[in-house]
One Martini backbone bead per residue (centre of mass of N, CA, C, O) as a GRO file, in nm:
protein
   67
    1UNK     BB    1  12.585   4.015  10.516
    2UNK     BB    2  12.818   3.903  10.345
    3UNK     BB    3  12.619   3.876  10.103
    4UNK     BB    4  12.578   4.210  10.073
    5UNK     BB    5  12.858   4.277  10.036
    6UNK     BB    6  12.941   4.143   9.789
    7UNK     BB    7  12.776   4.270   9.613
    8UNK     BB    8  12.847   4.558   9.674
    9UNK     BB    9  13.156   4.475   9.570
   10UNK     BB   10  13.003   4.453   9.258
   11UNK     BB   11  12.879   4.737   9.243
   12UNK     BB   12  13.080   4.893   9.223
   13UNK     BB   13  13.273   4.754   9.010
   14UNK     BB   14  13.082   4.873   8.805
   15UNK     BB   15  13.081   5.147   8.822
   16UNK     BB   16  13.392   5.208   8.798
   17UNK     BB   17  13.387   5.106   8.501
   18UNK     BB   18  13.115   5.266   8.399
   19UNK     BB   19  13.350   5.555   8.461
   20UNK     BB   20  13.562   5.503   8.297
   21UNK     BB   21  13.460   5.441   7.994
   22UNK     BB   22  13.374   5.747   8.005
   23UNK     BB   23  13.603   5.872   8.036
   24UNK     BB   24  13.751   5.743   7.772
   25UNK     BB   25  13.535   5.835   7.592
   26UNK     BB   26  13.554   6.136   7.589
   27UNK     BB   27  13.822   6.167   7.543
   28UNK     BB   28  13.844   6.054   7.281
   29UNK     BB   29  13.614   6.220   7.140
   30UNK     BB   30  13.796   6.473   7.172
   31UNK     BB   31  14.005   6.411   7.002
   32UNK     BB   32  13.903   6.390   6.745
   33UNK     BB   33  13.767   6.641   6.720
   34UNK     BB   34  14.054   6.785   6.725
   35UNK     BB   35  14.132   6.672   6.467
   36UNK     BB   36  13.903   6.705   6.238
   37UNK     BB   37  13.874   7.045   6.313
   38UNK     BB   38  14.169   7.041   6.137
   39UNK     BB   39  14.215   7.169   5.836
   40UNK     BB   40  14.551   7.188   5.822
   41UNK     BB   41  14.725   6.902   5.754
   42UNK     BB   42  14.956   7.000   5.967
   43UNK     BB   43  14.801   7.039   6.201
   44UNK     BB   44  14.688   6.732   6.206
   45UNK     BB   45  14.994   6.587   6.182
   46UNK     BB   46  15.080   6.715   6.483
   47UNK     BB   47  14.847   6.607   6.638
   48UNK     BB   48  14.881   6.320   6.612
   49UNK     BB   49  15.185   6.288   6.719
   50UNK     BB   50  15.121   6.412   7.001
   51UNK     BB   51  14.888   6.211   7.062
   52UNK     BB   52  15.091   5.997   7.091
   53UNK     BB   53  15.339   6.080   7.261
   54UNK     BB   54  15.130   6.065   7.512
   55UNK     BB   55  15.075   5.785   7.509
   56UNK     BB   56  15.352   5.673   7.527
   57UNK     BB   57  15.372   5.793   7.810
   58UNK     BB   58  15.133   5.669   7.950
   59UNK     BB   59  15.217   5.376   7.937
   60UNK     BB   60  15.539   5.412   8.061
   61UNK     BB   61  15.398   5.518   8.317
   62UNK     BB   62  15.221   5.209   8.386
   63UNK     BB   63  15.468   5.027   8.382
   64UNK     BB   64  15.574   5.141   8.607
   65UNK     BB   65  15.324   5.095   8.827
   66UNK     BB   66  15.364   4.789   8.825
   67UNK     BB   67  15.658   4.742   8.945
   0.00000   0.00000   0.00000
């Protein structure tokens, strides 16, 4: 039983590795979408500055639920 727990508790965590990649993914393909998608130079530099601002902030905010 102990082994087929632990097996079961390697097959989550790849699962939830393999749901969050998914998740990260589809995130990353819509910002690129979203950048090229954007005809006007000056609103695809405006549109990449949010989406860095964006990360920058949530990065500070992983840092900091680290703590």
């Amino acid at each position: 039983i102990i082994r087929k727990a632990a097996h079961f508790e390697v097959y989550l965590r790849y699962v939830c590795i393999l749901s969050f990649s998914q998740i990260v993914n589809n995130e990353m393909f819509w910002v690129v979408t979203e950048i090229c998608s954007e005809a006007n130079l000056v609103k695809r530099m405006k549109l990449i500055k949010a989406f860095i601002k964006i990360a920058s902030k949530s990065d500070l905010d992983n840092s900091m639920l680290s703590i």
